[in-house]
Amino acid sequence: MADAALDALYQEVILDHNRRPRNFHPMEHATCSADGKNPNCGDQLTIWLRVEDEVVTDISFQGVGCAISKASASLMTQAIKGKTRGDATALYEKVHKLVTGENPALATDKELGALRALAGVSRFPMRVKCASLSWHAMKAALDGAAVHGAAVVSTEGPEDARSAS
Ligand code: ZN
């Protein structure tokens, strides 16, 4: 497919997930959660996960932000649900390399499925933080943030910064 056609397709995926975000609700029986903030753009979201026997059996998010941050979080919930903790971490690392452009080959990696729609973000440095925010929050939650005393990740601080409370 020509680049322009692919760009249009990817743009449509982003717009669709922004308009109708999937798994967009708080979760009552989450086992871990984390908040993410991107002060540069004003993106704020919370990620909830339910992890049972090392498998992410459910994941949801809620928040406010730009189209990229919302679409990325929505795409993430679809991609992570049903994955093991290890596979979710591996995907987090892959997506990080995709949106930063660190590994351009990932833009055509079929395993990434709809997540490839985020590849274009690498051309816009300001948008990289928008796209990676939900993934950082997901990783912080997986790494042990409890529902009460949720970790807060900020694109302007260390990734594992905890809330002061
Ligand atoms: Zn944003």
mmCIF file of N, CA, C and O in Angstrom, residues 54-144:
data_model
loop_
_atom_site.group_PDB
_atom_site.id
_atom_site.type_symbol
_atom_site.label_atom_id
_atom_site.label_comp_id
_atom_site.label_asym_id
_atom_site.label_seq_id
_atom_site.Cartn_x
_atom_site.Cartn_y
_atom_site.Cartn_z
ATOM 1 N N GLU A 54 -1.198 -14.144 36.712
ATOM 2 C CA GLU A 54 -0.227 -13.563 35.777
ATOM 3 C C GLU A 54 -0.823 -13.213 34.411
ATOM 4 O O GLU A 54 -0.102 -12.941 33.457
ATOM 5 N N VAL A 55 -2.157 -13.256 34.298
ATOM 6 C CA VAL A 55 -2.799 -12.879 33.032
ATOM 7 C C VAL A 55 -3.667 -11.640 33.262
ATOM 8 O O VAL A 55 -4.386 -11.552 34.262
ATOM 9 N N VAL A 56 -3.568 -10.697 32.328
ATOM 10 C CA VAL A 56 -4.408 -9.502 32.392
ATOM 11 C C VAL A 56 -5.794 -9.891 31.869
ATOM 12 O O VAL A 56 -6.013 -9.971 30.665
ATOM 13 N N THR A 57 -6.708 -10.158 32.790
ATOM 14 C CA THR A 57 -8.027 -10.624 32.364
ATOM 15 C C THR A 57 -8.941 -9.462 32.013
ATOM 16 O O THR A 57 -9.928 -9.633 31.300
ATOM 17 N N ASP A 58 -8.611 -8.261 32.504
ATOM 18 C CA ASP A 58 -9.425 -7.102 32.142
ATOM 19 C C ASP A 58 -8.573 -5.838 32.267
ATOM 20 O O ASP A 58 -7.652 -5.780 33.080
ATOM 21 N N ILE A 59 -8.883 -4.867 31.433
ATOM 22 C CA ILE A 59 -8.154 -3.591 31.469
ATOM 23 C C ILE A 59 -9.097 -2.503 30.971
ATOM 24 O O ILE A 59 -9.868 -2.720 30.027
ATOM 25 N N SER A 60 -9.070 -1.373 31.640
ATOM 26 C CA SER A 60 -9.920 -0.262 31.207
ATOM 27 C C SER A 60 -9.203 1.051 31.507
ATOM 28 O O SER A 60 -8.179 1.073 32.190
ATOM 29 N N PHE A 61 -9.766 2.137 30.966
ATOM 30 C CA PHE A 61 -9.169 3.439 31.240
ATOM 31 C C PHE A 61 -10.242 4.506 31.201
ATOM 32 O O PHE A 61 -11.343 4.301 30.680
ATOM 33 N N GLN A 62 -9.911 5.649 31.794
ATOM 34 C CA GLN A 62 -10.780 6.809 31.696
ATOM 35 C C GLN A 62 -9.903 8.049 31.821
ATOM 36 O O GLN A 62 -8.842 7.996 32.463
ATOM 37 N N GLY A 63 -10.325 9.121 31.214
ATOM 38 C CA GLY A 63 -9.529 10.325 31.327
ATOM 39 C C GLY A 63 -9.891 11.335 30.264
ATOM 40 O O GLY A 63 -10.834 11.156 29.498
ATOM 41 N N VAL A 64 -9.119 12.415 30.257
ATOM 42 C CA VAL A 64 -9.301 13.465 29.273
ATOM 43 C C VAL A 64 -7.974 13.696 28.563
ATOM 44 O O VAL A 64 -6.906 13.487 29.133
ATOM 45 N N GLY A 65 -8.062 14.106 27.320
ATOM 46 C CA GLY A 65 -6.820 14.357 26.596
ATOM 47 C C GLY A 65 -7.055 14.476 25.107
ATOM 48 O O GLY A 65 -8.192 14.448 24.633
ATOM 49 N N CYS A 66 -5.979 14.597 24.400
ATOM 50 C CA CYS A 66 -6.045 14.776 22.955
ATOM 51 C C CYS A 66 -6.391 13.451 22.268
ATOM 52 O O CYS A 66 -6.396 12.383 22.901
ATOM 53 N N ALA A 67 -6.655 13.520 20.990
ATOM 54 C CA ALA A 67 -7.064 12.347 20.222
ATOM 55 C C ALA A 67 -6.016 11.243 20.268
ATOM 56 O O ALA A 67 -6.350 10.056 20.403
ATOM 57 N N ILE A 68 -4.757 11.624 20.204
ATOM 58 C CA ILE A 68 -3.686 10.621 20.188
ATOM 59 C C ILE A 68 -3.626 9.873 21.525
ATOM 60 O O ILE A 68 -3.511 8.647 21.559
ATOM 61 N N SER A 69 -3.707 10.612 22.635
ATOM 62 C CA SER A 69 -3.592 9.963 23.940
ATOM 63 C C SER A 69 -4.765 9.020 24.179
ATOM 64 O O SER A 69 -4.598 7.921 24.716
ATOM 65 N N LYS A 70 -5.950 9.442 23.771
ATOM 66 C CA LYS A 70 -7.146 8.622 23.973
ATOM 67 C C LYS A 70 -7.125 7.396 23.060
ATOM 68 O O LYS A 70 -7.426 6.281 23.484
ATOM 69 N N ALA A 71 -6.774 7.614 21.804
ATOM 70 C CA ALA A 71 -6.742 6.503 20.854
ATOM 71 C C ALA A 71 -5.681 5.482 21.249
ATOM 72 O O ALA A 71 -5.907 4.273 21.167
ATOM 73 N N SER A 72 -4.540 5.964 21.711
ATOM 74 C CA SER A 72 -3.467 5.062 22.108
ATOM 75 C C SER A 72 -3.905 4.211 23.294
ATOM 76 O O SER A 72 -3.658 2.994 23.330
ATOM 77 N N ALA A 73 -4.570 4.834 24.272
ATOM 78 C CA ALA A 73 -5.048 4.095 25.446
ATOM 79 C C ALA A 73 -6.100 3.074 25.039
ATOM 80 O O ALA A 73 -6.099 1.931 25.511
ATOM 81 N N SER A 74 -6.999 3.486 24.149
ATOM 82 C CA SER A 74 -8.056 2.593 23.689
ATOM 83 C C SER A 74 -7.479 1.387 22.945
ATOM 84 O O SER A 74 -7.851 0.235 23.208
ATOM 85 N N LEU A 75 -6.553 1.654 22.038
ATOM 86 C CA LEU A 75 -5.878 0.576 21.299
ATOM 87 C C LEU A 75 -5.125 -0.341 22.259
ATOM 88 O O LEU A 75 -5.096 -1.564 22.093
ATOM 89 N N MET A 76 -4.532 0.266 23.287
ATOM 90 C CA MET A 76 -3.765 -0.512 24.253
ATOM 91 C C MET A 76 -4.661 -1.495 25.006
ATOM 92 O O MET A 76 -4.294 -2.661 25.181
ATOM 93 N N THR A 77 -5.833 -1.030 25.441
ATOM 94 C CA THR A 77 -6.704 -1.931 26.206
ATOM 95 C C THR A 77 -7.072 -3.147 25.367
ATOM 96 O O THR A 77 -7.114 -4.268 25.875
ATOM 97 N N GLN A 78 -7.299 -2.938 24.067
ATOM 98 C CA GLN A 78 -7.640 -4.067 23.202
ATOM 99 C C GLN A 78 -6.455 -5.012 23.030
ATOM 100 O O GLN A 78 -6.623 -6.230 22.959
ATOM 101 N N ALA A 79 -5.260 -4.436 22.953
ATOM 102 C CA ALA A 79 -4.074 -5.245 22.685
ATOM 103 C C ALA A 79 -3.614 -6.017 23.920
ATOM 104 O O ALA A 79 -3.060 -7.114 23.810
ATOM 105 N N ILE A 80 -3.846 -5.460 25.108
ATOM 106 C CA ILE A 80 -3.297 -6.042 26.346
ATOM 107 C C ILE A 80 -4.221 -7.095 26.958
ATOM 108 O O ILE A 80 -3.773 -8.029 27.617
ATOM 109 N N LYS A 81 -5.518 -6.930 26.740
ATOM 110 C CA LYS A 81 -6.476 -7.840 27.382
ATOM 111 C C LYS A 81 -6.185 -9.295 26.982
ATOM 112 O O LYS A 81 -6.082 -9.608 25.803
ATOM 113 N N GLY A 82 -6.041 -10.150 27.980
ATOM 114 C CA GLY A 82 -5.795 -11.568 27.727
ATOM 115 C C GLY A 82 -4.318 -11.930 27.669
ATOM 116 O O GLY A 82 -3.968 -13.103 27.589
ATOM 117 N N LYS A 83 -3.462 -10.915 27.703
ATOM 118 C CA LYS A 83 -2.020 -11.186 27.634
ATOM 119 C C LYS A 83 -1.458 -11.508 29.019
ATOM 120 O O LYS A 83 -1.990 -11.064 30.031
ATOM 121 N N THR A 84 -0.363 -12.255 29.041
ATOM 122 C CA THR A 84 0.330 -12.491 30.306
ATOM 123 C C THR A 84 1.068 -11.216 30.686
ATOM 124 O O THR A 84 1.293 -10.339 29.841
ATOM 125 N N ARG A 85 1.460 -11.135 31.931
ATOM 126 C CA ARG A 85 2.233 -10.001 32.402
ATOM 127 C C ARG A 85 3.508 -9.822 31.551
ATOM 128 O O ARG A 85 3.863 -8.715 31.151
ATOM 129 N N GLY A 86 4.173 -10.927 31.235
ATOM 130 C CA GLY A 86 5.397 -10.881 30.435
ATOM 131 C C GLY A 86 5.140 -10.376 29.020
ATOM 132 O O GLY A 86 5.891 -9.549 28.495
ATOM 133 N N ASP A 87 4.069 -10.863 28.403
ATOM 134 C CA ASP A 87 3.744 -10.438 27.037
ATOM 135 C C ASP A 87 3.329 -8.964 27.010
ATOM 136 O O ASP A 87 3.622 -8.247 26.049
ATOM 137 N N ALA A 88 2.633 -8.531 28.055
ATOM 138 C CA ALA A 88 2.212 -7.127 28.131
ATOM 139 C C ALA A 88 3.433 -6.215 28.241
ATOM 140 O O ALA A 88 3.496 -5.161 27.607
ATOM 141 N N THR A 89 4.418 -6.641 29.025
ATOM 142 C CA THR A 89 5.652 -5.861 29.172
ATOM 143 C C THR A 89 6.431 -5.821 27.860
ATOM 144 O O THR A 89 6.953 -4.780 27.467
ATOM 145 N N ALA A 90 6.474 -6.962 27.159
ATOM 146 C CA ALA A 90 7.169 -7.023 25.871
ATOM 147 C C ALA A 90 6.496 -6.085 24.863
ATOM 148 O O ALA A 90 7.173 -5.387 24.092
ATOM 149 N N LEU A 91 5.159 -6.055 24.883
ATOM 150 C CA LEU A 91 4.427 -5.193 23.955
ATOM 151 C C LEU A 91 4.658 -3.719 24.297
ATOM 152 O O LEU A 91 4.803 -2.871 23.405
ATOM 153 N N TYR A 92 4.709 -3.421 25.593
ATOM 154 C CA TYR A 92 5.014 -2.055 26.051
ATOM 155 C C TYR A 92 6.347 -1.590 25.450
ATOM 156 O O TYR A 92 6.454 -0.476 24.944
ATOM 157 N N GLU A 93 7.336 -2.472 25.489
ATOM 158 C CA GLU A 93 8.657 -2.093 24.973
ATOM 159 C C GLU A 93 8.642 -1.913 23.451
ATOM 160 O O GLU A 93 9.264 -0.999 22.904
ATOM 161 N N LYS A 94 7.894 -2.770 22.788
ATOM 162 C CA LYS A 94 7.779 -2.675 21.330
ATOM 163 C C LYS A 94 7.107 -1.362 20.918
ATOM 164 O O LYS A 94 7.557 -0.674 20.003
ATOM 165 N N VAL A 95 6.004 -1.039 21.600
ATOM 166 C CA VAL A 95 5.256 0.172 21.260
ATOM 167 C C VAL A 95 6.099 1.413 21.540
ATOM 168 O O VAL A 95 6.050 2.389 20.796
ATOM 169 N N HIS A 96 6.896 1.347 22.612
ATOM 170 C CA HIS A 96 7.765 2.477 22.915
ATOM 171 C C HIS A 96 8.725 2.726 21.749
ATOM 172 O O HIS A 96 8.923 3.866 21.324
ATOM 173 N N LYS A 97 9.283 1.642 21.213
ATOM 174 C CA LYS A 97 10.204 1.777 20.081
ATOM 175 C C LYS A 97 9.474 2.203 18.809
ATOM 176 O O LYS A 97 10.047 2.866 17.950
ATOM 177 N N LEU A 98 8.203 1.832 18.714
ATOM 178 C CA LEU A 98 7.393 2.223 17.553
ATOM 179 C C LEU A 98 7.120 3.727 17.559
ATOM 180 O O LEU A 98 7.343 4.410 16.555
ATOM 181 N N VAL A 99 6.651 4.251 18.688
ATOM 182 C CA VAL A 99 6.245 5.664 18.712
ATOM 183 C C VAL A 99 7.439 6.617 18.770
ATOM 184 O O VAL A 99 7.328 7.775 18.345
ATOM 185 N N THR A 100 8.571 6.152 19.294
ATOM 186 C CA THR A 100 9.751 7.021 19.305
ATOM 187 C C THR A 100 10.497 6.936 17.968
ATOM 188 O O THR A 100 11.376 7.746 17.697
ATOM 189 N N GLY A 101 10.153 5.936 17.142
ATOM 190 C CA GLY A 101 10.829 5.770 15.864
ATOM 191 C C GLY A 101 12.180 5.087 16.010
ATOM 192 O O GLY A 101 12.965 5.018 15.062
ATOM 193 N N GLU A 102 12.427 4.561 17.222
ATOM 194 C CA GLU A 102 13.706 3.907 17.503
ATOM 195 C C GLU A 102 13.901 2.672 16.621
ATOM 196 O O GLU A 102 15.025 2.325 16.266
ATOM 197 N N ASN A 103 12.791 2.022 16.295
ATOM 198 C CA ASN A 103 12.859 0.857 15.411
ATOM 199 C C ASN A 103 11.821 0.990 14.300
ATOM 200 O O ASN A 103 10.695 0.534 14.428
ATOM 201 N N PRO A 104 12.183 1.673 13.195
ATOM 202 C CA PRO A 104 11.221 1.952 12.111
ATOM 203 C C PRO A 104 10.617 0.683 11.512
ATOM 204 O O PRO A 104 9.519 0.721 10.954
ATOM 205 N N ALA A 105 11.322 -0.443 11.609
ATOM 206 C CA ALA A 105 10.812 -1.692 11.039
ATOM 207 C C ALA A 105 9.497 -2.108 11.698
ATOM 208 O O ALA A 105 8.691 -2.827 11.107
ATOM 209 N N LEU A 106 9.257 -1.643 12.929
ATOM 210 C CA LEU A 106 8.036 -2.031 13.651
ATOM 211 C C LEU A 106 6.780 -1.489 12.977
ATOM 212 O O LEU A 106 5.692 -2.012 13.177
ATOM 213 N N ALA A 107 6.934 -0.424 12.159
ATOM 214 C CA ALA A 107 5.777 0.173 11.491
ATOM 215 C C ALA A 107 5.099 -0.820 10.550
ATOM 216 O O ALA A 107 3.933 -0.652 10.195
ATOM 217 N N THR A 108 5.832 -1.867 10.160
ATOM 218 C CA THR A 108 5.234 -2.877 9.277
ATOM 219 C C THR A 108 5.201 -4.247 9.960
ATOM 220 O O THR A 108 5.020 -5.262 9.313
ATOM 221 N N ASP A 109 5.351 -4.273 11.282
ATOM 222 C CA ASP A 109 5.319 -5.514 12.050
ATOM 223 C C ASP A 109 3.856 -5.962 12.224
ATOM 224 O O ASP A 109 3.088 -5.329 12.946
ATOM 225 N N LYS A 110 3.494 -7.054 11.551
ATOM 226 C CA LYS A 110 2.094 -7.494 11.568
ATOM 227 C C LYS A 110 1.605 -7.848 12.969
ATOM 228 O O LYS A 110 0.426 -7.728 13.280
ATOM 229 N N GLU A 111 2.508 -8.294 13.823
ATOM 230 C CA GLU A 111 2.131 -8.661 15.190
ATOM 231 C C GLU A 111 1.525 -7.490 15.952
ATOM 232 O O GLU A 111 0.765 -7.685 16.893
ATOM 233 N N LEU A 112 1.882 -6.283 15.553
ATOM 234 C CA LEU A 112 1.380 -5.101 16.263
ATOM 235 C C LEU A 112 -0.060 -4.772 15.884
ATOM 236 O O LEU A 112 -0.724 -4.002 16.581
ATOM 237 N N GLY A 113 -0.554 -5.336 14.789
ATOM 238 C CA GLY A 113 -1.943 -5.127 14.384
ATOM 239 C C GLY A 113 -2.288 -3.657 14.286
ATOM 240 O O GLY A 113 -1.541 -2.856 13.717
ATOM 241 N N ALA A 114 -3.443 -3.284 14.889
ATOM 242 C CA ALA A 114 -3.934 -1.911 14.799
ATOM 243 C C ALA A 114 -2.994 -0.910 15.467
ATOM 244 O O ALA A 114 -3.057 0.288 15.179
ATOM 245 N N LEU A 115 -2.134 -1.393 16.353
ATOM 246 C CA LEU A 115 -1.204 -0.486 17.043
ATOM 247 C C LEU A 115 -0.268 0.219 16.065
ATOM 248 O O LEU A 115 0.307 1.261 16.383
ATOM 249 N N ARG A 116 -0.109 -0.351 14.867
ATOM 250 C CA ARG A 116 0.751 0.279 13.864
ATOM 251 C C ARG A 116 0.241 1.665 13.485
ATOM 252 O O ARG A 116 0.970 2.485 12.941
ATOM 253 N N ALA A 117 -1.037 1.935 13.787
ATOM 254 C CA ALA A 117 -1.594 3.261 13.509
ATOM 255 C C ALA A 117 -0.842 4.343 14.277
ATOM 256 O O ALA A 117 -0.899 5.522 13.926
ATOM 257 N N LEU A 118 -0.122 3.946 15.341
ATOM 258 C CA LEU A 118 0.617 4.918 16.158
ATOM 259 C C LEU A 118 1.994 5.245 15.579
ATOM 260 O O LEU A 118 2.698 6.106 16.090
ATOM 261 N N ALA A 119 2.371 4.552 14.503
ATOM 262 C CA ALA A 119 3.723 4.715 13.951
ATOM 263 C C ALA A 119 3.997 6.152 13.516
ATOM 264 O O ALA A 119 5.096 6.677 13.709
ATOM 265 N N GLY A 120 2.978 6.817 12.937
ATOM 266 C CA GLY A 120 3.163 8.167 12.419
ATOM 267 C C GLY A 120 3.530 9.177 13.490
ATOM 268 O O GLY A 120 4.083 10.241 13.208
ATOM 269 N N VAL A 121 3.197 8.837 14.748
ATOM 270 C CA VAL A 121 3.475 9.727 15.871
ATOM 271 C C VAL A 121 4.963 10.060 15.982
ATOM 272 O O VAL A 121 5.339 11.154 16.403
ATOM 273 N N SER A 122 5.805 9.129 15.553
ATOM 274 C CA SER A 122 7.255 9.318 15.705
ATOM 275 C C SER A 122 7.767 10.540 14.937
ATOM 276 O O SER A 122 8.832 11.057 15.223
ATOM 277 N N ARG A 123 6.983 11.006 13.979
ATOM 278 C CA ARG A 123 7.401 12.194 13.220
ATOM 279 C C ARG A 123 7.106 13.492 13.977
ATOM 280 O O ARG A 123 7.496 14.566 13.553
ATOM 281 N N PHE A 124 6.350 13.376 15.080
ATOM 282 C CA PHE A 124 5.956 14.570 15.834
ATOM 283 C C PHE A 124 6.363 14.410 17.301
ATOM 284 O O PHE A 124 5.608 13.872 18.102
ATOM 285 N N PRO A 125 7.568 14.898 17.644
ATOM 286 C CA PRO A 125 8.115 14.682 18.992
ATOM 287 C C PRO A 125 7.153 15.038 20.125
ATOM 288 O O PRO A 125 7.093 14.328 21.130
ATOM 289 N N MET A 126 6.377 16.105 19.975
ATOM 290 C CA MET A 126 5.436 16.481 21.036
ATOM 291 C C MET A 126 4.355 15.430 21.244
ATOM 292 O O MET A 126 3.781 15.323 22.324
ATOM 293 N N ARG A 127 4.045 14.690 20.183
ATOM 294 C CA ARG A 127 2.963 13.713 20.257
ATOM 295 C C ARG A 127 3.404 12.365 20.830
ATOM 296 O O ARG A 127 2.592 11.553 21.217
ATOM 297 N N VAL A 128 4.736 12.165 20.870
ATOM 298 C CA VAL A 128 5.244 10.877 21.371
ATOM 299 C C VAL A 128 4.801 10.663 22.819
ATOM 300 O O VAL A 128 4.378 9.577 23.204
ATOM 301 N N LYS A 129 4.841 11.737 23.616
ATOM 302 C CA LYS A 129 4.426 11.628 25.017
ATOM 303 C C LYS A 129 2.937 11.345 25.139
ATOM 304 O O LYS A 129 2.508 10.636 26.043
ATOM 305 N N CYS A 130 2.161 11.917 24.230
ATOM 306 C CA CYS A 130 0.718 11.667 24.240
ATOM 307 C C CYS A 130 0.448 10.187 23.992
ATOM 308 O O CYS A 130 -0.380 9.571 24.664
ATOM 309 N N ALA A 131 1.167 9.626 23.021
ATOM 310 C CA ALA A 131 0.936 8.236 22.629
ATOM 311 C C ALA A 131 1.452 7.259 23.672
ATOM 312 O O ALA A 131 0.906 6.172 23.841
ATOM 313 N N SER A 132 2.520 7.631 24.383
ATOM 314 C CA SER A 132 3.134 6.669 25.300
ATOM 315 C C SER A 132 2.584 6.770 26.719
ATOM 316 O O SER A 132 2.827 5.890 27.546
ATOM 317 N N LEU A 133 1.799 7.819 27.012
ATOM 318 C CA LEU A 133 1.318 8.049 28.381
ATOM 319 C C LEU A 133 0.578 6.837 28.958
ATOM 320 O O LEU A 133 0.901 6.360 30.049
ATOM 321 N N SER A 134 -0.403 6.335 28.228
ATOM 322 C CA SER A 134 -1.203 5.218 28.750
ATOM 323 C C SER A 134 -0.344 3.971 28.944
ATOM 324 O O SER A 134 -0.572 3.192 29.871
ATOM 325 N N TRP A 135 0.653 3.817 28.090
ATOM 326 C CA TRP A 135 1.530 2.636 28.188
ATOM 327 C C TRP A 135 2.412 2.718 29.419
ATOM 328 O O TRP A 135 2.642 1.720 30.109
ATOM 329 N N HIS A 136 2.917 3.929 29.719
ATOM 330 C CA HIS A 136 3.710 4.110 30.937
ATOM 331 C C HIS A 136 2.848 3.818 32.170
ATOM 332 O O HIS A 136 3.303 3.194 33.127
ATOM 333 N N ALA A 137 1.606 4.295 32.139
ATOM 334 C CA ALA A 137 0.709 4.083 33.276
ATOM 335 C C ALA A 137 0.389 2.591 33.439
ATOM 336 O O ALA A 137 0.382 2.070 34.557
ATOM 337 N N MET A 138 0.160 1.924 32.313
ATOM 338 C CA MET A 138 -0.126 0.486 32.354
ATOM 339 C C MET A 138 1.048 -0.261 32.978
ATOM 340 O O MET A 138 0.881 -1.134 33.824
ATOM 341 N N LYS A 139 2.259 0.111 32.562
ATOM 342 C CA LYS A 139 3.464 -0.552 33.062
ATOM 343 C C LYS A 139 3.629 -0.291 34.560
ATOM 344 O O LYS A 139 3.961 -1.204 35.326
ATOM 345 N N ALA A 140 3.379 0.948 34.986
ATOM 346 C CA ALA A 140 3.490 1.288 36.407
ATOM 347 C C ALA A 140 2.493 0.473 37.225
ATOM 348 O O ALA A 140 2.810 -0.018 38.310
ATOM 349 N N ALA A 141 1.288 0.317 36.690
ATOM 350 C CA ALA A 141 0.268 -0.471 37.390
ATOM 351 C C ALA A 141 0.702 -1.931 37.484
ATOM 352 O O ALA A 141 0.629 -2.549 38.545
ATOM 353 N N LEU A 142 1.183 -2.469 36.377
ATOM 354 C CA LEU A 142 1.638 -3.866 36.353
ATOM 355 C C LEU A 142 2.795 -4.079 37.319
ATOM 356 O O LEU A 142 2.923 -5.142 37.927
ATOM 357 N N ASP A 143 3.633 -3.061 37.460
ATOM 358 C CA ASP A 143 4.815 -3.185 38.302
ATOM 359 C C ASP A 143 4.495 -3.065 39.780
ATOM 360 O O ASP A 143 5.398 -2.940 40.603
ATOM 361 N N GLY A 144 3.213 -3.022 40.082
ATOM 362 C CA GLY A 144 2.883 -3.179 41.489
ATOM 363 C C GLY A 144 2.163 -2.048 42.177
ATOM 364 O O GLY A 144 2.044 -2.047 43.392
#
